Amino acid sequence: MTTDMREKGLEDQCVAWLVETNGYELGVTEDYNRKLALDETRLMRFLEDTQGAELDRALGEPRDETKLRKMLDRVTSEIAKRGVVDVLRKGVDFQSAHFTLFYLPGSVRNEAARFLCARNVFSVIRQLKYAVARGRDNLALDLALFVNGVPVVTCELKNLITRQNVNDAVEQYQTDRDPNEPLFRFKRCMAHFAVDDAEARFCTKLEGAKSWFLPFNRGYQDGAGNPPVPGGMRTEYLWKEVFAKDSLTDIIGNFAQVAKEKDQKTGRETEKQIFPRYHQLDAVRKLLASVRAEGIGRRYLVQHSTGSGKSNSIAWLAHQLAAMQDAQGDNVVASVVVVTDRVNLDRQIKETIRQFMQVSSTVGWATASGQLARFLADGKRIIITTIQKFPFILKDIGDAHRGRRFAIIIDEAHSSQSGSLSLSMHQALKAERTEGDAKEEEEDPEDIVRRIIESRPLLKNASYFAFTA
């Protein structure tokens, strides 16, 4: 079968797989309210199907059209204020009712949550006419993905054979997709994808020519881009893997986030929408899958280049390990300990982890051994500390808590070549010095972390995840 490489062919393949294989519904522009940026038809069907009693309370029976309009306005205003991810996770209040707009799978034992999660409605609209601006009402977007009538992802598709590529898709977003349109306003969607048959990029905040697109590729031969796919397209992983219903549910529940950043000089606070890059999504999911399959007691080394979002990857891994349960519904680990080699803890990691955790009290920052001991004893879900406390961590976990299981994440980011990491890790993990230790001063931090992790048996009741820059 010959692959259709035209733009429409790319669109056809994406939509066909989502609808015919993955169970998406195929929507139409007529279902879409441009002003509210909602697929009203599917949103109301989802609410009627799952929360009829709440609709009775809020809208009466039969439904009061005026109240319905106000309720939909409330949904839109809450998305504008809080962001689509927060609204999908936490729902919306209207009058005396509370509406859940997206069901997450819940814990292993929570069969009711899994049942409701299966009622989520995933849909795709192609050639979506989105514009409310006068004279632009015929403008159409190639693809938009929705969950329960709420848009979460947009896509512009191009192809190489017709001499258009991902750069043209990026330019289209920058020059022809008005960020003032409801669909394209900040936080209304998780991400906007520019895609051709070879590469993909995404942007979390459209702002005209300043819109910044990051690569969303699998990598090929230790470099950029994507590997060839026999009989298929290099970018088909996007819809077959990333946009698949289980994957998108996972991204909404565990990865996407609106984080607040504070300028240390001015004190000004700004919002930043976070969406995982492919390598982050892939790495974190593979680590979690390994822990689920093989249990606690293994060691992992993650090579994460500077500037590629390592702090976020650590935060995603930490909070998902802390929430992981086994087949019986018990926590896989008692605590997740995040260790940094910097005396002054990277503020980004600390704040990112806290913002990803839904309950901030589950995260503790241990500056002293006494705090660390108390957090370990109390089962604090995530404990953040420095490498200087590492000897105490190993001793306490190995002695007082040998019957419990732990995950230890070691952040080696931005270490200098001075040997400070070498010394700290050596003191923490080696009982005695050997003749070969003198060469540690000549090794770079990545070699040191790898060698130390592989050099001796570590605690069997802990898994180690070392992130190197």
Short mmCIF file of C-alpha atoms in Angstrom, two decimals:
data_model
loop_
_atom_site.label_atom_id
_atom_site.label_comp_id
_atom_site.label_asym_id
_atom_site.label_seq_id
_atom_site.Cartn_x
_atom_site.Cartn_y
_atom_site.Cartn_z
CA MET A 1 0.00 0.00 0.00
CA THR A 2 1.42 3.38 -1.00
CA THR A 3 1.50 6.02 1.72
CA ASP A 4 -0.33 9.21 0.77
CA MET A 5 2.23 11.96 1.45
CA ARG A 6 -0.02 14.90 0.62
CA GLU A 7 -1.16 17.20 3.41
CA LYS A 8 -4.64 15.74 3.17
CA GLY A 9 -3.09 12.27 3.25
CA LEU A 10 -1.30 13.10 6.49
CA GLU A 11 -4.52 14.45 7.94
CA ASP A 12 -6.46 11.41 6.68
CA GLN A 13 -4.04 8.97 8.28
CA CYS A 14 -4.00 10.75 11.61
CA VAL A 15 -7.79 11.03 11.82
CA ALA A 16 -8.37 7.49 10.53
CA TRP A 17 -6.14 5.97 13.20
CA LEU A 18 -7.62 8.06 16.01
CA VAL A 19 -11.20 7.31 15.00
CA GLU A 20 -11.06 3.77 13.62
CA THR A 21 -8.37 2.31 15.86
CA ASN A 22 -8.32 4.35 19.05
CA GLY A 23 -12.00 5.12 19.52
CA TYR A 24 -12.07 8.88 19.01
CA GLU A 25 -15.30 10.41 17.74
CA LEU A 26 -15.19 12.46 14.55
CA GLY A 27 -16.71 15.85 15.23
CA VAL A 28 -17.76 18.62 12.87
CA THR A 29 -17.31 22.37 12.91
CA GLU A 30 -21.04 22.88 13.44
CA ASP A 31 -20.73 21.36 16.93
CA TYR A 32 -18.12 23.95 17.89
CA ASN A 33 -18.97 27.23 19.63
CA ARG A 34 -16.28 29.61 18.36
CA LYS A 35 -16.84 32.25 21.02
CA LEU A 36 -16.66 29.81 23.92
CA ALA A 37 -14.06 27.54 22.25
CA LEU A 38 -16.09 24.48 23.24
CA ASP A 39 -17.71 21.57 21.45
CA GLU A 40 -21.06 22.11 23.18
CA THR A 41 -22.62 18.96 21.77
CA ARG A 42 -20.09 16.59 23.32
CA LEU A 43 -19.62 18.55 26.53
CA MET A 44 -23.34 18.42 27.31
CA ARG A 45 -23.63 14.78 26.25
CA PHE A 46 -20.77 13.90 28.60
CA LEU A 47 -22.36 15.81 31.50
CA GLU A 48 -25.81 14.32 30.89
CA ASP A 49 -24.27 10.85 30.75
CA THR A 50 -22.17 11.14 33.91
CA GLN A 51 -23.63 13.91 36.09
CA GLY A 52 -27.33 14.17 35.35
CA ALA A 53 -28.22 14.87 38.99
CA GLU A 54 -25.85 17.84 39.11
CA LEU A 55 -27.39 19.19 35.92
CA ASP A 56 -30.83 18.84 37.50
CA ARG A 57 -29.61 20.87 40.46
CA ALA A 58 -28.02 23.58 38.36
CA LEU A 59 -30.27 23.80 35.30
CA GLY A 60 -33.54 22.25 36.38
CA GLU A 61 -35.66 19.76 34.44
CA PRO A 62 -36.31 20.52 31.64
CA ARG A 63 -33.03 22.39 31.20
CA ASP A 64 -33.21 26.15 31.60
CA GLU A 65 -31.55 27.60 28.49
CA THR A 66 -30.54 30.85 30.21
CA LYS A 67 -28.86 28.95 33.04
CA LEU A 68 -27.21 26.64 30.50
CA ARG A 69 -25.65 29.63 28.72
CA LYS A 70 -24.37 30.96 32.04
CA MET A 71 -22.94 27.57 32.96
CA LEU A 72 -21.06 27.30 29.66
CA ASP A 73 -19.79 30.85 30.13
CA ARG A 74 -18.52 29.78 33.57
CA VAL A 75 -16.63 26.85 32.06
CA THR A 76 -14.98 29.14 29.52
CA SER A 77 -14.08 31.80 32.09
CA GLU A 78 -12.58 29.20 34.44
CA ILE A 79 -10.44 27.79 31.64
CA ALA A 80 -9.25 31.31 30.81
CA LYS A 81 -8.40 31.98 34.45
CA ARG A 82 -7.03 28.64 35.67
CA GLY A 83 -5.99 26.92 32.46
CA VAL A 84 -7.46 23.93 30.67
CA VAL A 85 -5.43 21.35 32.63
CA ASP A 86 -6.52 22.59 36.06
CA VAL A 87 -10.16 22.75 34.96
CA LEU A 88 -10.00 19.22 33.56
CA ARG A 89 -8.42 17.94 36.78
CA LYS A 90 -10.53 19.82 39.32
CA GLY A 91 -13.76 20.66 37.54
CA VAL A 92 -15.99 23.73 37.75
CA ASP A 93 -18.52 24.98 40.30
CA PHE A 94 -21.74 26.54 39.09
CA GLN A 95 -24.34 27.73 41.57
CA SER A 96 -24.81 24.83 44.00
CA ALA A 97 -23.43 22.17 41.66
CA HIS A 98 -19.94 20.87 40.92
CA PHE A 99 -19.10 19.48 37.50
CA THR A 100 -16.22 17.14 36.78
CA LEU A 101 -15.04 17.79 33.23
CA PHE A 102 -12.61 14.87 32.94
CA TYR A 103 -12.29 11.60 34.84
CA LEU A 104 -8.83 10.25 35.68
CA PRO A 105 -8.25 6.51 36.28
CA GLY A 106 -7.73 6.82 40.05
CA SER A 107 -6.10 4.20 42.26
CA VAL A 108 -5.81 0.50 41.50
CA ARG A 109 -8.65 -0.32 43.90
CA ASN A 110 -10.96 2.42 42.69
CA GLU A 111 -13.16 0.58 40.20
CA ALA A 112 -15.71 3.41 40.14
CA ALA A 113 -13.04 5.86 38.96
CA ARG A 114 -11.95 3.51 36.19
CA PHE A 115 -15.57 3.07 35.12
CA LEU A 116 -16.09 6.83 34.91
CA CYS A 117 -12.76 7.30 33.13
CA ALA A 118 -14.07 5.03 30.38
CA ARG A 119 -16.95 7.48 29.87
CA ASN A 120 -14.63 10.30 28.79
CA VAL A 121 -15.34 11.37 25.20
CA PHE A 122 -12.30 11.92 22.98
CA SER A 123 -12.97 13.59 19.65
CA VAL A 124 -11.18 15.17 16.71
CA ILE A 125 -12.42 17.87 14.34
CA ARG A 126 -10.64 18.40 11.05
CA GLN A 127 -10.65 21.69 9.18
CA LEU A 128 -12.09 23.39 12.24
CA LYS A 129 -13.46 26.85 11.52
CA TYR A 130 -12.46 28.61 14.71
CA ALA A 131 -12.34 32.37 14.07
CA VAL A 132 -14.64 34.95 15.63
CA ALA A 133 -12.83 37.97 14.17
CA ARG A 134 -14.79 39.76 11.44
CA GLY A 135 -13.72 38.79 7.94
CA ARG A 136 -11.81 35.71 9.12
CA ASP A 137 -14.72 33.36 9.69
CA ASN A 138 -13.63 30.94 6.95
CA LEU A 139 -10.18 30.33 8.41
CA ALA A 140 -9.75 26.64 9.24
CA LEU A 141 -7.35 24.74 11.46
CA ASP A 142 -6.17 21.35 10.20
CA LEU A 143 -6.92 19.38 13.38
CA ALA A 144 -8.16 19.97 16.91
CA LEU A 145 -8.36 17.31 19.62
CA PHE A 146 -11.01 17.50 22.35
CA VAL A 147 -11.79 15.70 25.58
CA ASN A 148 -15.42 15.93 26.64
CA GLY A 149 -15.90 18.87 24.30
CA VAL A 150 -12.94 20.85 25.66
CA PRO A 151 -10.08 21.50 23.18
CA VAL A 152 -6.67 20.34 24.40
CA VAL A 153 -4.41 20.15 21.31
CA THR A 154 -4.31 21.84 17.89
CA CYS A 155 -2.30 20.76 14.84
CA GLU A 156 -1.16 22.31 11.57
CA LEU A 157 0.02 19.70 9.06
CA LYS A 158 2.43 20.12 6.15
CA ASN A 159 4.36 17.80 3.86
CA LEU A 160 7.71 17.69 2.12
CA ILE A 161 6.57 16.51 -1.31
CA THR A 162 4.58 19.69 -1.92
CA ARG A 163 7.61 21.67 -0.72
CA GLN A 164 6.09 22.63 2.59
CA ASN A 165 7.47 21.38 5.86
CA VAL A 166 7.29 21.86 9.60
CA ASN A 167 8.80 25.34 9.26
CA ASP A 168 5.81 26.41 7.17
CA ALA A 169 3.46 25.06 9.84
CA VAL A 170 5.35 27.05 12.48
CA GLU A 171 5.15 30.17 10.32
CA GLN A 172 1.42 29.65 9.88
CA TYR A 173 0.93 29.64 13.65
CA GLN A 174 3.16 32.70 14.00
CA THR A 175 1.61 34.81 11.25
CA ASP A 176 -1.89 33.52 10.52
CA ARG A 177 -3.19 32.15 13.84
CA ASP A 178 -4.29 35.15 15.89
CA PRO A 179 -3.45 34.53 19.58
CA ASN A 180 -6.45 36.68 20.50
CA GLU A 181 -8.84 34.13 19.04
CA PRO A 182 -10.49 32.18 21.90
CA LEU A 183 -9.01 28.85 20.79
CA PHE A 184 -5.46 30.20 20.68
CA ARG A 185 -5.39 32.20 23.89
CA PHE A 186 -2.87 31.27 26.55
CA LYS A 187 -3.86 28.20 28.63
CA ARG A 188 -6.89 27.37 26.46
CA CYS A 189 -5.08 24.35 24.95
CA MET A 190 -2.19 22.32 26.34
CA ALA A 191 -0.11 22.56 23.18
CA HIS A 192 -0.13 23.57 19.52
CA PHE A 193 1.68 21.18 17.15
CA ALA A 194 3.38 21.94 13.85
CA VAL A 195 3.86 18.67 11.96
CA ASP A 196 5.09 17.35 8.65
CA ASP A 197 5.77 13.77 7.59
CA ALA A 198 9.30 13.89 9.06
CA GLU A 199 9.33 16.19 12.11
CA ALA A 200 7.11 17.66 14.80
CA ARG A 201 7.35 20.76 16.99
CA PHE A 202 5.06 22.26 19.61
CA CYS A 203 4.32 25.54 21.34
CA THR A 204 2.50 26.13 24.64
CA LYS A 205 1.93 29.87 24.23
CA LEU A 206 1.05 31.44 20.90
CA GLU A 207 2.10 35.09 20.71
CA GLY A 208 2.46 35.90 17.04
CA ALA A 209 5.98 36.08 15.67
CA LYS A 210 7.36 35.46 19.17
CA SER A 211 5.71 32.03 19.39
CA TRP A 212 8.45 29.59 20.40
CA PHE A 213 8.28 26.03 19.08
CA LEU A 214 10.30 23.21 20.62
CA PRO A 215 11.19 19.91 18.88
CA PHE A 216 8.92 16.98 19.62
CA ASN A 217 10.91 14.24 17.90
CA ARG A 218 12.06 10.76 18.87
CA GLY A 219 15.64 11.32 17.78
CA TYR A 220 17.56 9.37 15.15
CA GLN A 221 21.10 7.98 15.18
CA ASP A 222 22.05 9.93 18.31
CA GLY A 223 20.81 13.13 16.71
CA ALA A 224 17.70 15.14 15.93
CA GLY A 225 14.74 14.10 13.81
CA ASN A 226 12.90 10.80 13.61
CA PRO A 227 13.81 7.32 12.36
CA PRO A 228 12.30 5.97 9.13
CA VAL A 229 9.09 3.95 9.49
CA PRO A 230 8.78 1.19 6.87
CA GLY A 231 5.49 1.68 5.06
CA GLY A 232 4.57 4.64 7.24
CA MET A 233 5.43 8.18 8.24
CA ARG A 234 8.21 9.24 10.57
CA THR A 235 5.79 11.31 12.63
CA GLU A 236 3.03 8.74 13.00
CA TYR A 237 4.14 8.15 16.61
CA LEU A 238 2.40 11.44 17.34
CA TRP A 239 -1.11 10.11 16.81
CA LYS A 240 -0.45 6.40 17.35
CA GLU A 241 1.39 6.94 20.63
CA VAL A 242 1.16 10.45 22.08
CA PHE A 243 -2.43 11.32 21.12
CA ALA A 244 -3.79 7.86 21.98
CA LYS A 245 -6.51 8.08 24.62
CA ASP A 246 -4.55 6.43 27.44
CA SER A 247 -1.52 8.57 26.66
CA LEU A 248 -3.44 11.84 26.50
CA THR A 249 -5.18 10.94 29.77
CA ASP A 250 -1.77 10.36 31.34
CA ILE A 251 -0.46 13.69 30.04
CA ILE A 252 -3.47 15.56 31.41
CA GLY A 253 -3.25 13.83 34.77
CA ASN A 254 0.49 13.65 35.33
CA PHE A 255 2.50 15.88 33.00
CA ALA A 256 0.84 19.06 31.69
CA GLN A 257 0.85 21.96 34.13
CA VAL A 258 0.62 25.72 34.48
CA ALA A 259 3.51 26.71 36.74
CA LYS A 260 4.24 30.03 38.37
CA GLU A 261 7.70 31.55 38.06
CA LYS A 262 8.99 34.39 40.22
CA ASP A 263 11.67 36.78 39.05
CA GLN A 264 14.16 36.92 41.92
CA LYS A 265 15.20 40.47 41.05
CA THR A 266 11.83 42.12 40.49
CA GLY A 267 9.61 39.79 42.48
CA ARG A 268 7.23 39.66 39.55
CA GLU A 269 5.35 36.40 39.14
CA THR A 270 4.46 35.01 35.73
CA GLU A 271 2.73 31.87 34.50
CA LYS A 272 4.28 29.29 32.21
CA GLN A 273 2.42 26.41 30.63
CA ILE A 274 4.40 23.18 30.72
CA PHE A 275 3.98 20.30 28.30
CA PRO A 276 6.47 17.43 28.10
CA ARG A 277 8.85 17.12 25.19
CA TYR A 278 8.98 13.68 23.62
CA HIS A 279 12.26 12.64 25.25
CA GLN A 280 10.91 13.63 28.67
CA LEU A 281 7.65 11.75 28.20
CA ASP A 282 9.48 8.71 26.88
CA ALA A 283 12.14 8.61 29.61
CA VAL A 284 9.77 9.06 32.54
CA ARG A 285 7.32 6.48 31.20
CA LYS A 286 10.08 3.91 30.61
CA LEU A 287 11.43 4.38 34.14
CA LEU A 288 7.97 3.99 35.65
CA ALA A 289 7.25 0.92 33.52
CA SER A 290 10.50 -0.69 34.69
CA VAL A 291 9.64 -0.09 38.34
CA ARG A 292 6.16 -1.56 37.84
CA ALA A 293 7.55 -4.63 36.09
CA GLU A 294 10.71 -5.27 38.13
CA GLY A 295 10.04 -3.67 41.49
CA ILE A 296 12.42 -1.78 43.75
CA GLY A 297 16.17 -2.42 43.93
CA ARG A 298 17.47 -1.41 40.49
CA ARG A 299 19.72 1.46 39.35
CA TYR A 300 19.08 3.80 36.45
CA LEU A 301 21.28 6.37 34.74
CA VAL A 302 19.50 9.06 32.72
CA GLN A 303 21.58 11.26 30.40
CA HIS A 304 19.68 14.53 30.17
CA SER A 305 21.44 17.33 28.31
CA THR A 306 21.58 20.83 29.76
CA GLY A 307 18.62 22.95 28.71
CA SER A 308 16.40 19.99 27.85
CA GLY A 309 14.07 20.25 30.84
CA LYS A 310 15.78 17.94 33.33
CA SER A 311 14.22 19.62 36.36
CA ASN A 312 10.75 18.91 34.99
CA SER A 313 11.66 15.30 34.21
CA ILE A 314 12.83 14.84 37.81
CA ALA A 315 9.63 16.42 39.11
CA TRP A 316 7.42 14.21 36.90
CA LEU A 317 9.28 11.08 37.95
CA ALA A 318 9.22 12.01 41.64
CA HIS A 319 5.52 12.72 41.90
CA GLN A 320 4.51 9.65 39.87
CA LEU A 321 6.77 7.34 41.88
CA ALA A 322 5.25 8.80 45.04
CA ALA A 323 1.76 8.01 43.75
CA MET A 324 2.55 4.57 42.28
CA GLN A 325 0.64 1.61 43.71
CA ASP A 326 1.07 -2.13 43.32
CA ALA A 327 -1.61 -4.63 42.29
CA GLN A 328 -2.95 -4.69 45.86
CA GLY A 329 -3.36 -0.92 45.96
CA ASP A 330 -0.41 -0.33 48.32
CA ASN A 331 2.24 2.34 47.77
CA VAL A 332 5.26 0.98 45.92
CA VAL A 333 7.63 3.23 47.90
CA ALA A 334 7.38 4.78 51.36
CA SER A 335 9.13 7.96 50.20
CA VAL A 336 10.88 9.44 47.19
CA VAL A 337 14.13 11.20 48.11
CA VAL A 338 15.43 13.79 45.64
CA VAL A 339 19.12 14.53 46.18
CA THR A 340 20.96 17.46 44.62
CA ASP A 341 24.72 17.99 44.53
CA ARG A 342 24.22 21.72 45.06
CA VAL A 343 24.28 23.13 48.58
CA ASN A 344 21.85 25.82 47.46
CA LEU A 345 19.05 23.66 46.14
CA ASP A 346 17.98 24.42 42.63
CA ARG A 347 14.87 26.51 43.26
CA GLN A 348 13.39 25.30 40.00
CA ILE A 349 13.37 21.66 41.10
CA LYS A 350 11.97 22.47 44.54
CA GLU A 351 9.16 24.67 43.23
CA THR A 352 8.43 22.48 40.22
CA ILE A 353 7.97 19.39 42.39
CA ARG A 354 5.73 21.28 44.78
CA GLN A 355 3.59 22.61 41.96
CA PHE A 356 3.21 19.19 40.36
CA MET A 357 2.08 17.62 43.62
CA GLN A 358 -1.63 18.28 44.15
CA VAL A 359 -1.10 18.48 47.94
CA SER A 360 1.96 20.60 48.79
CA SER A 361 2.20 19.18 52.34
CA THR A 362 3.36 15.88 50.86
CA VAL A 363 6.68 17.51 49.89
CA GLY A 364 9.38 18.22 52.48
CA TRP A 365 12.68 20.10 52.15
CA ALA A 366 15.23 18.66 54.60
CA THR A 367 18.09 21.03 55.47
CA ALA A 368 19.21 19.09 58.54
CA SER A 369 19.65 15.42 59.42
CA GLY A 370 16.97 15.70 62.10
CA GLN A 371 14.42 16.89 59.56
CA LEU A 372 15.45 14.14 57.18
CA ALA A 373 15.05 11.48 59.87
CA ARG A 374 11.62 12.80 60.80
CA PHE A 375 10.46 12.94 57.18
CA LEU A 376 11.64 9.38 56.56
CA ALA A 377 9.95 8.13 59.74
CA ASP A 378 6.70 9.95 58.93
CA GLY A 379 6.61 8.64 55.37
CA LYS A 380 6.67 12.07 53.73
CA ARG A 381 5.88 11.29 50.10
CA ILE A 382 8.69 13.37 48.58
CA ILE A 383 11.78 14.54 50.47
CA ILE A 384 14.19 17.00 48.88
CA THR A 385 17.71 17.32 50.28
CA THR A 386 21.38 17.80 49.33
CA ILE A 387 24.14 15.33 48.58
CA GLN A 388 25.77 16.20 51.91
CA LYS A 389 22.94 14.28 53.62
CA PHE A 390 23.44 11.23 51.42
CA PRO A 391 25.48 9.21 53.96
CA PHE A 392 22.68 9.66 56.49
CA ILE A 393 20.04 8.66 53.93
CA LEU A 394 21.78 5.37 53.14
CA LYS A 395 22.41 4.58 56.79
CA ASP A 396 18.87 5.38 57.93
CA ILE A 397 17.20 3.58 55.02
CA GLY A 398 19.51 0.59 55.44
CA ASP A 399 19.07 0.34 59.22
CA ALA A 400 15.95 1.94 60.71
CA HIS A 401 13.83 1.52 57.57
CA ARG A 402 15.18 -1.70 56.06
CA GLY A 403 11.66 -3.11 55.90
CA ARG A 404 10.38 -0.25 53.74
CA ARG A 405 11.05 0.64 50.11
CA PHE A 406 12.38 3.92 48.73
CA ALA A 407 13.20 5.69 45.48
CA ILE A 408 16.29 7.91 45.43
CA ILE A 409 16.62 10.43 42.60
CA ILE A 410 20.09 11.97 42.27
CA ASP A 411 20.30 15.29 40.44
CA GLU A 412 23.82 15.86 39.20
CA ALA A 413 22.96 18.93 37.11
CA HIS A 414 25.36 21.77 36.44
CA SER A 415 28.21 20.19 38.42
CA SER A 416 31.59 21.73 37.76
CA GLN A 417 34.73 19.77 36.99
CA SER A 418 36.10 20.66 40.44
CA GLY A 419 35.53 17.23 41.88
CA SER A 420 33.01 18.38 44.51
CA LEU A 421 30.45 15.86 43.29
CA SER A 422 33.14 13.19 43.23
CA LEU A 423 34.03 13.89 46.84
CA SER A 424 30.43 14.03 48.09
CA MET A 425 29.36 10.88 46.29
CA HIS A 426 32.55 9.12 47.31
CA GLN A 427 31.99 9.93 50.97
CA ALA A 428 28.37 8.86 50.74
CA LEU A 429 28.73 5.60 48.87
CA LYS A 430 32.21 4.27 49.70
CA ALA A 431 33.09 2.78 53.06
CA GLU A 432 36.79 2.82 52.33
CA ARG A 433 39.10 4.47 49.84
CA THR A 434 40.92 2.32 47.31
CA GLU A 435 44.01 2.85 45.25
CA GLY A 436 41.97 3.74 42.22
CA ASP A 437 40.19 6.62 43.91
CA ALA A 438 42.85 9.15 42.97
CA LYS A 439 41.61 9.24 39.41
CA GLU A 440 38.21 10.56 40.49
CA GLU A 441 39.50 14.12 40.36
CA GLU A 442 40.17 13.70 36.64
CA GLU A 443 36.75 12.31 35.72
CA ASP A 444 33.82 14.40 34.65
CA PRO A 445 30.65 14.27 36.78
CA GLU A 446 28.78 11.96 34.40
CA ASP A 447 31.57 9.36 34.52
CA ILE A 448 31.71 9.64 38.31
CA VAL A 449 27.99 9.09 38.79
CA ARG A 450 27.96 6.15 36.38
CA ARG A 451 31.00 4.50 37.96
CA ILE A 452 29.83 4.96 41.52
CA ILE A 453 26.35 3.63 40.78
CA GLU A 454 27.84 0.55 39.11
CA SER A 455 30.75 0.06 41.53
CA ARG A 456 29.10 -1.71 44.44
CA PRO A 457 25.85 -3.22 45.65
CA LEU A 458 23.59 -0.52 47.03
CA LEU A 459 20.61 -0.89 49.31
CA LYS A 460 18.22 -3.55 48.07
CA ASN A 461 15.20 -1.70 49.44
CA ALA A 462 15.83 1.34 47.24
CA SER A 463 15.92 2.14 43.54
CA TYR A 464 18.37 4.78 42.33
CA PHE A 465 17.74 7.19 39.48
CA ALA A 466 20.78 9.32 38.59
CA PHE A 467 20.19 12.25 36.21
CA THR A 468 23.33 13.62 34.57
CA ALA A 469 23.66 16.79 32.53
#
